Short mmCIF file of C-alpha atoms and ligand atoms in Angstrom, two decimals:
data_model
loop_
_atom_site.label_atom_id
_atom_site.label_comp_id
_atom_site.label_asym_id
_atom_site.label_seq_id
_atom_site.Cartn_x
_atom_site.Cartn_y
_atom_site.Cartn_z
CA MET N 649 -6.46 -10.87 -29.57
CA THR N 650 -5.70 -7.90 -27.35
CA GLY N 651 -5.69 -4.67 -29.35
CA GLY N 652 -7.91 -5.98 -32.15
CA ALA N 653 -9.34 -2.49 -32.73
CA GLY N 654 -5.89 -1.10 -33.47
CA TYR N 655 -3.95 -0.63 -36.67
CA ILE N 656 -2.20 -4.01 -36.74
CA GLY N 657 -4.62 -5.98 -34.54
CA GLY N 658 -7.64 -5.00 -36.66
CA MET N 659 -6.03 -6.36 -39.82
CA ALA N 660 -4.70 -9.44 -37.99
CA THR N 661 -8.26 -10.20 -36.84
CA SER N 662 -9.55 -10.13 -40.42
CA MET N 663 -6.67 -12.19 -41.80
CA LEU N 664 -7.06 -14.83 -39.07
CA LEU N 665 -10.80 -15.06 -39.70
CA ASP N 666 -10.15 -15.41 -43.44
CA ALA N 667 -7.71 -18.23 -42.64
CA GLY N 668 -10.44 -20.09 -40.73
CA TYR N 669 -9.56 -19.20 -37.12
CA ARG N 670 -12.13 -17.99 -34.61
CA VAL N 671 -11.15 -14.70 -32.97
CA ARG N 672 -12.15 -12.96 -29.79
CA VAL N 673 -11.03 -9.33 -29.49
CA LEU N 674 -10.31 -7.58 -26.18
CA ASP N 675 -9.85 -3.83 -26.64
CA ASP N 676 -10.71 -0.72 -24.62
CA CYS N 677 -10.62 1.43 -27.78
CA SER N 678 -8.28 3.91 -26.05
CA THR N 679 -6.25 4.34 -29.25
CA GLY N 680 -8.13 1.97 -31.54
CA HIS N 681 -11.44 2.19 -33.38
CA ALA N 682 -14.40 -0.15 -32.83
CA ASP N 683 -15.24 0.06 -36.55
CA ALA N 684 -11.85 -1.51 -37.36
CA ILE N 685 -12.93 -4.76 -35.70
CA ASP N 686 -14.07 -7.37 -38.15
CA PRO N 687 -17.81 -7.95 -37.52
CA ARG N 688 -17.18 -11.72 -37.66
CA ALA N 689 -15.07 -11.49 -34.46
CA HIS N 690 -16.48 -11.66 -30.95
CA PHE N 691 -15.71 -8.29 -29.29
CA VAL N 692 -15.20 -7.81 -25.56
CA ARG N 693 -14.82 -4.11 -24.78
CA GLY N 694 -12.46 -3.73 -21.84
CA SER N 695 -8.89 -3.38 -20.68
CA PHE N 696 -6.29 -6.10 -20.39
CA LEU N 697 -5.55 -4.54 -17.01
CA ASP N 698 -9.00 -5.70 -15.87
CA ALA N 699 -8.81 -9.37 -14.86
CA SER N 700 -12.55 -9.95 -15.29
CA ALA N 701 -12.51 -8.57 -18.86
CA VAL N 702 -9.51 -10.75 -19.70
CA GLN N 703 -11.29 -13.70 -18.11
CA GLU N 704 -14.35 -13.12 -20.30
CA ALA N 705 -12.26 -12.77 -23.45
CA ILE N 706 -9.90 -15.65 -22.83
CA ALA N 707 -12.23 -18.47 -21.77
CA GLY N 708 -11.86 -21.37 -24.18
CA CYS N 709 -9.09 -19.71 -26.22
CA ASP N 710 -6.07 -21.64 -27.40
CA THR N 711 -3.65 -18.79 -28.11
CA VAL N 712 -3.31 -15.11 -27.19
CA MET N 713 -1.99 -12.52 -29.63
CA HIS N 714 -1.04 -9.55 -27.48
CA PHE N 715 -1.02 -6.37 -29.59
CA ALA N 716 -2.54 -3.96 -27.06
CA GLY N 717 -0.47 -1.41 -25.23
CA LYS N 718 0.81 2.10 -25.17
CA SER N 719 3.21 2.86 -27.98
CA LEU N 720 4.09 6.54 -28.18
CA VAL N 721 7.78 7.15 -27.52
CA GLY N 722 7.33 10.84 -26.63
CA GLU N 723 4.47 10.11 -24.22
CA SER N 724 6.55 7.36 -22.59
CA VAL N 725 9.31 9.87 -21.81
CA GLN N 726 6.74 12.13 -20.12
CA LYS N 727 4.87 9.32 -18.35
CA PRO N 728 7.30 6.44 -17.75
CA ASP N 729 5.24 5.05 -14.86
CA LEU N 730 2.16 4.76 -17.08
CA TYR N 731 4.15 2.70 -19.59
CA MET N 732 5.42 0.37 -16.87
CA GLN N 733 1.94 0.03 -15.36
CA VAL N 734 0.08 -0.62 -18.63
CA ASN N 735 2.62 -2.44 -20.80
CA VAL N 736 4.50 -4.39 -18.12
CA GLY N 737 2.00 -4.67 -15.24
CA GLY N 738 -0.88 -5.28 -17.63
CA SER N 739 1.03 -8.01 -19.50
CA ALA N 740 1.96 -9.72 -16.21
CA GLN N 741 -1.71 -9.66 -15.24
CA LEU N 742 -2.70 -11.05 -18.65
CA LEU N 743 -0.22 -13.92 -18.18
CA ASN N 744 -1.70 -14.63 -14.72
CA VAL N 745 -5.23 -14.90 -16.13
CA MET N 746 -3.91 -17.07 -18.97
CA LYS N 747 -2.38 -19.38 -16.36
CA GLU N 748 -5.62 -19.58 -14.38
CA ASN N 749 -7.44 -20.54 -17.59
CA ASN N 750 -4.80 -23.00 -18.78
CA VAL N 751 -4.04 -20.91 -21.90
CA LYS N 752 -0.38 -21.57 -22.62
CA LYS N 753 0.43 -19.91 -25.93
CA ILE N 754 1.17 -16.26 -26.62
CA VAL N 755 2.54 -14.18 -29.49
CA PHE N 756 3.65 -10.75 -28.28
CA SER N 757 4.13 -7.46 -30.18
CA SER N 758 7.60 -6.37 -29.13
CA SER N 759 9.61 -3.66 -30.82
CA ALA N 760 12.94 -2.67 -32.34
CA ALA N 761 12.91 0.02 -29.64
CA THR N 762 14.21 -2.69 -27.27
CA TYR N 763 17.62 -2.41 -28.96
CA GLY N 764 18.06 1.37 -28.70
CA GLU N 765 20.95 2.85 -30.67
CA PRO N 766 22.61 -0.06 -32.47
CA GLU N 767 26.34 -0.70 -32.35
CA GLU N 768 26.08 -2.40 -35.74
CA VAL N 769 23.53 -2.97 -38.49
CA PRO N 770 21.77 -5.15 -39.42
CA ILE N 771 20.42 -5.65 -35.90
CA THR N 772 20.17 -9.31 -34.89
CA GLU N 773 18.29 -10.77 -31.94
CA LYS N 774 21.69 -11.16 -30.23
CA SER N 775 22.43 -7.42 -30.50
CA PRO N 776 22.63 -5.62 -27.13
CA THR N 777 19.32 -4.36 -25.74
CA LYS N 778 19.79 -0.81 -24.50
CA PRO N 779 16.45 0.96 -24.93
CA THR N 780 16.71 4.73 -25.01
CA ASN N 781 13.14 5.44 -23.86
CA PRO N 782 10.57 3.97 -21.42
CA TYR N 783 8.48 2.58 -24.29
CA GLY N 784 11.40 0.41 -25.47
CA LEU N 785 12.21 -0.53 -21.87
CA SER N 786 8.60 -1.61 -21.25
CA LYS N 787 8.71 -3.91 -24.30
CA LEU N 788 12.04 -5.36 -23.15
CA LYS N 789 10.64 -6.06 -19.69
CA VAL N 790 7.70 -7.96 -21.19
CA ASP N 791 10.13 -9.98 -23.34
CA GLN N 792 12.08 -10.83 -20.16
CA LEU N 793 8.88 -11.75 -18.35
CA LEU N 794 7.97 -14.15 -21.17
CA THR N 795 11.39 -15.83 -20.93
CA GLN N 796 10.81 -16.28 -17.21
CA ARG N 797 7.25 -17.63 -17.60
CA ALA N 798 8.33 -20.05 -20.33
CA SER N 799 10.93 -21.54 -18.03
CA GLU N 800 8.89 -21.42 -14.79
CA ASP N 801 5.36 -22.14 -16.04
CA GLY N 802 6.13 -23.91 -19.32
CA ILE N 803 4.23 -21.49 -21.56
CA ALA N 804 4.97 -21.20 -25.28
CA ALA N 805 5.86 -17.64 -26.25
CA ILE N 806 7.21 -15.72 -29.22
CA SER N 807 8.11 -12.02 -29.08
CA LEU N 808 8.08 -10.43 -32.50
CA ARG N 809 10.24 -7.32 -32.57
CA TYR N 810 8.74 -5.11 -35.26
CA PHE N 811 10.70 -2.45 -37.08
CA ASN N 812 8.54 0.12 -38.96
CA VAL N 813 5.15 -1.27 -39.94
CA ALA N 814 3.35 0.34 -42.88
CA GLY N 815 0.68 -0.28 -45.49
CA ALA N 816 -3.00 -1.20 -45.32
CA LEU N 817 -5.39 -4.07 -46.03
CA ASN N 818 -8.57 -4.30 -48.07
CA THR N 819 -10.92 -6.50 -46.03
CA SER N 820 -14.47 -7.77 -46.54
CA HIS N 821 -15.61 -4.75 -44.46
CA GLY N 822 -13.54 -2.18 -46.37
CA TRP N 823 -10.01 -0.80 -46.30
CA LEU N 824 -8.30 -0.76 -42.90
CA SER N 825 -5.73 2.00 -42.61
CA GLU N 826 -3.34 3.44 -40.06
CA ARG N 827 -5.37 5.83 -37.85
CA HIS N 828 -3.14 6.85 -34.95
CA ASN N 829 -3.74 10.16 -33.18
CA PRO N 830 -1.20 11.67 -32.96
CA GLU N 831 0.36 9.99 -35.98
CA THR N 832 4.10 9.61 -35.47
CA HIS N 833 4.82 7.22 -38.34
CA LEU N 834 6.52 8.47 -41.47
CA ILE N 835 4.47 6.93 -44.29
CA PRO N 836 1.00 8.21 -43.26
CA ASN N 837 2.56 11.58 -42.46
CA VAL N 838 4.24 11.79 -45.88
CA LEU N 839 0.89 11.07 -47.53
CA LYS N 840 -0.87 13.71 -45.41
CA ALA N 841 1.73 16.48 -46.01
CA THR N 842 0.41 19.74 -47.47
CA PRO N 843 2.08 23.06 -48.35
CA GLU N 844 0.59 24.48 -45.11
CA SER N 845 1.74 21.48 -43.07
CA PRO N 846 4.79 20.03 -44.84
CA LEU N 847 6.54 16.83 -43.81
CA GLN N 848 9.36 17.70 -41.44
CA ILE N 849 12.67 16.04 -42.28
CA PHE N 850 14.70 15.79 -39.08
CA GLY N 851 18.31 16.20 -40.14
CA THR N 852 19.91 16.11 -43.57
CA ASP N 853 23.49 15.63 -42.40
CA TRP N 854 23.37 12.03 -41.17
CA PRO N 855 26.11 9.66 -42.41
CA THR N 856 23.74 8.00 -44.91
CA LEU N 857 23.43 7.93 -48.71
CA ASP N 858 21.48 11.21 -48.89
CA GLY N 859 21.94 12.60 -45.37
CA THR N 860 18.50 11.57 -44.07
CA CYS N 861 17.77 8.77 -41.58
CA VAL N 862 17.41 5.21 -42.86
CA ARG N 863 14.75 2.88 -41.48
CA ASP N 864 13.47 -0.64 -42.19
CA TYR N 865 9.81 -0.81 -43.31
CA VAL N 866 7.70 -3.96 -43.36
CA HIS N 867 4.24 -4.29 -44.92
CA VAL N 868 1.55 -4.94 -42.32
CA VAL N 869 0.25 -7.92 -44.33
CA ASP N 870 3.72 -9.53 -44.38
CA LEU N 871 3.95 -8.82 -40.63
CA ILE N 872 0.62 -10.53 -39.92
CA GLU N 873 1.59 -13.52 -42.06
CA ALA N 874 4.61 -13.83 -39.75
CA HIS N 875 2.25 -13.84 -36.74
CA ILE N 876 0.27 -16.72 -38.19
CA ALA N 877 3.52 -18.60 -38.84
CA ALA N 878 4.67 -17.76 -35.28
CA MET N 879 1.45 -19.11 -33.83
CA LYS N 880 2.13 -22.43 -35.55
CA ALA N 881 5.77 -22.43 -34.38
CA LEU N 882 5.02 -22.02 -30.63
CA VAL N 883 6.68 -24.67 -28.45
CA LEU N 884 5.73 -25.23 -24.80
CA GLY N 885 8.49 -24.22 -22.40
CA LYS N 886 10.22 -22.03 -24.98
CA HIS N 887 10.33 -18.28 -25.58
CA GLU N 888 11.74 -17.12 -28.91
CA ILE N 889 12.55 -13.55 -29.91
CA ILE N 890 12.32 -12.80 -33.62
CA ASN N 891 12.88 -9.56 -35.56
CA LEU N 892 10.33 -8.57 -38.19
CA GLY N 893 11.45 -6.12 -40.83
CA SER N 894 12.35 -6.28 -44.50
CA GLY N 895 16.09 -6.61 -43.93
CA ASP N 896 16.52 -3.51 -46.09
CA GLY N 897 16.54 0.20 -45.38
CA TYR N 898 15.09 3.30 -47.03
CA SER N 899 16.06 6.89 -46.30
CA VAL N 900 13.44 9.53 -45.51
CA ARG N 901 14.08 11.05 -48.94
CA GLN N 902 13.57 7.68 -50.65
CA VAL N 903 10.24 7.32 -48.80
CA VAL N 904 9.24 10.83 -49.91
CA ASP N 905 10.18 10.00 -53.52
CA ALA N 906 8.14 6.77 -53.40
CA ALA N 907 5.15 8.72 -52.10
CA ALA N 908 5.49 11.31 -54.88
CA LEU N 909 5.53 8.51 -57.44
CA VAL N 910 2.40 6.92 -55.97
CA VAL N 911 0.34 10.11 -55.54
CA GLY N 912 1.59 11.71 -58.79
CA ARG N 913 2.67 15.04 -57.27
CA SER N 914 5.57 16.34 -55.24
CA ILE N 915 5.41 16.01 -51.45
CA PRO N 916 5.84 19.28 -49.53
CA THR N 917 8.75 18.93 -47.10
CA ALA N 918 10.59 21.17 -44.62
CA GLU N 919 14.13 20.43 -43.53
CA VAL N 920 14.58 20.90 -39.80
CA GLY N 921 17.38 19.96 -37.39
CA ARG N 922 18.18 16.50 -36.09
CA ARG N 923 15.88 15.11 -33.42
CA ALA N 924 17.55 13.99 -30.18
CA GLY N 925 17.79 10.24 -29.80
CA ASP N 926 17.32 9.37 -33.51
CA PRO N 927 19.87 6.78 -34.68
CA ALA N 928 21.12 7.31 -38.26
CA VAL N 929 20.33 3.80 -39.51
CA LEU N 930 18.03 1.03 -38.18
CA ILE N 931 17.86 -2.14 -40.25
CA ALA N 932 16.75 -5.57 -39.07
CA SER N 933 18.41 -8.87 -39.72
CA VAL N 934 15.48 -11.13 -40.64
CA ASP N 935 17.51 -14.35 -40.88
CA ARG N 936 15.97 -15.76 -37.71
CA ALA N 937 12.43 -15.13 -38.99
CA LYS N 938 13.38 -16.95 -42.21
CA GLU N 939 14.87 -19.83 -40.26
CA LEU N 940 12.25 -20.31 -37.52
CA LEU N 941 9.10 -19.19 -39.33
CA SER N 942 10.02 -19.94 -42.97
CA TRP N 943 8.90 -16.36 -43.54
CA THR N 944 10.14 -13.87 -46.09
CA PRO N 945 8.51 -10.48 -46.64
CA THR N 946 7.33 -10.06 -50.22
CA ARG N 947 5.75 -6.57 -50.35
CA ASN N 948 8.08 -3.65 -51.09
CA LEU N 949 8.02 0.04 -50.23
CA LEU N 950 5.90 0.95 -53.27
CA ALA N 951 3.26 -1.64 -52.25
CA MET N 952 3.19 -0.23 -48.70
CA MET N 953 2.89 3.31 -50.03
CA SER N 954 0.26 2.52 -52.62
CA ASP N 955 -1.92 0.52 -50.17
CA ALA N 956 -1.57 3.27 -47.53
CA HIS N 957 -2.52 5.87 -50.15
CA VAL N 958 -5.61 4.00 -51.35
CA SER N 959 -6.75 3.29 -47.77
CA LEU N 960 -6.45 6.94 -46.71
CA ARG N 961 -8.46 8.36 -49.62
N1 LIG P 1152 2.90 0.24 -35.66
C1 LIG P 1152 4.21 0.00 -35.59
O1 LIG P 1152 4.99 0.38 -36.47
C2 LIG P 1152 4.77 -0.79 -34.41
C3 LIG P 1152 6.16 -0.99 -34.32
C4 LIG P 1152 6.66 -1.73 -33.25
C5 LIG P 1152 5.82 -2.28 -32.31
N2 LIG P 1152 4.47 -2.04 -32.40
C6 LIG P 1152 3.59 -2.60 -31.36
O2 LIG P 1152 2.52 -3.29 -31.99
C7 LIG P 1152 1.34 -3.19 -31.23
C8 LIG P 1152 0.20 -2.70 -32.10
O3 LIG P 1152 0.57 -1.45 -32.67
P1 LIG P 1152 -0.50 -0.57 -33.46
O4 LIG P 1152 0.28 0.35 -34.32
O5 LIG P 1152 -1.53 -1.44 -34.04
O6 LIG P 1152 -1.11 0.28 -32.23
P2 LIG P 1152 -2.59 0.82 -32.02
O7 LIG P 1152 -2.51 1.89 -30.99
O8 LIG P 1152 -3.25 1.14 -33.32
O9 LIG P 1152 -3.33 -0.46 -31.40
C9 LIG P 1152 -3.27 -0.79 -30.04
C10 LIG P 1152 -4.65 -1.23 -29.62
O10 LIG P 1152 -4.59 -1.59 -28.24
C11 LIG P 1152 -5.72 -1.04 -27.57
N3 LIG P 1152 -5.37 -0.86 -26.16
C12 LIG P 1152 -4.47 0.00 -25.62
N4 LIG P 1152 -4.44 -0.13 -24.28
C13 LIG P 1152 -5.34 -1.12 -23.98
C14 LIG P 1152 -5.77 -1.72 -22.78
N5 LIG P 1152 -5.26 -1.34 -21.59
N6 LIG P 1152 -6.68 -2.71 -22.85
C15 LIG P 1152 -7.21 -3.11 -24.03
N7 LIG P 1152 -6.86 -2.56 -25.20
C16 LIG P 1152 -5.93 -1.57 -25.18
C17 LIG P 1152 -5.99 0.26 -28.28
O11 LIG P 1152 -7.31 0.74 -28.09
C18 LIG P 1152 -5.70 -0.12 -29.72
O12 LIG P 1152 -6.85 -0.61 -30.35
C19 LIG P 1152 1.66 -2.26 -30.05
O13 LIG P 1152 1.94 -3.06 -28.93
C20 LIG P 1152 2.92 -1.55 -30.52
O14 LIG P 1152 3.74 -1.16 -29.43
C21 LIG P 1152 3.93 -1.32 -33.42
#
């Protein structure tokens, strides 16, 4: 598990251990937190760009779950080379060490950012991929690399293209929550909003039900259940790309209203102008996930909000 100290990887580690798997975590803690790693996991502190650290972590493993990487859109625009070096170069290196160690299975954390501004919603895996930032491009390049390695080296790979992941998990070592710095995701920011630092709503004149942007949110526990199903669905010589979302969309105002309901007070907001590059609506088609993984998300926006709220207290 690369990135097992991160938001999603930390919870995935715990859920895999609970399901009876043995887990080795490789993480340099650059954006993650060592205390998020389940104490039952074996932890190798290091970078997936460092072949010897990967070698140490991977020996004897059956499958790699590759969560680690850089994932800030704004930073990627400022430092595109860094995103290519870490996300693309690092993943190529990881695949090389996997090959040397005869590890042939990988589940990769891709992103809806590979699609860019959609021509139609819901977005299917056949929708055009036109990323609008280097982060999305770096994820697309790794997806393409996996297609190539599946055909040339016969590896089994699944890229899971996440939409917006939210929520938290209560584990045997306490609640794991979203702890990004800076935090760019809406739900934790809604919950943290104060009168002094209100939630900024970027644009109220979008062609949507209430004028605010609509996004697809998936509970992190549903998302990790899909990873476990993906791991079981890996086929040597094949690379599959699968969207993970809820198949439904919520506007920023609907998210704010859900937060108010959960915390029992109004959420301070400030309406500001549209942000460049924000599409009005992003909703996933999750038909392929249903078909290939027999997976259906079951936790709704209120569950995501309430778990996030409890975990942040
Ligand atoms: N959170 C979301 O909504 C979302 C949406 C789409 C895709 N993703 C992707 O899912 C993955 C996990 O996201 P997250 O929100 O848990 O991010 P995160 O930043 O919380 O976790 C990433 C982890 O990777 C580690 N890491 C980074 N560079 C590393 C390196 N070179 N070597 C070893 N470890 C390294 C970090 O220390 C961190 O623990 C990322 O690849 C991200 O791009 C996340």
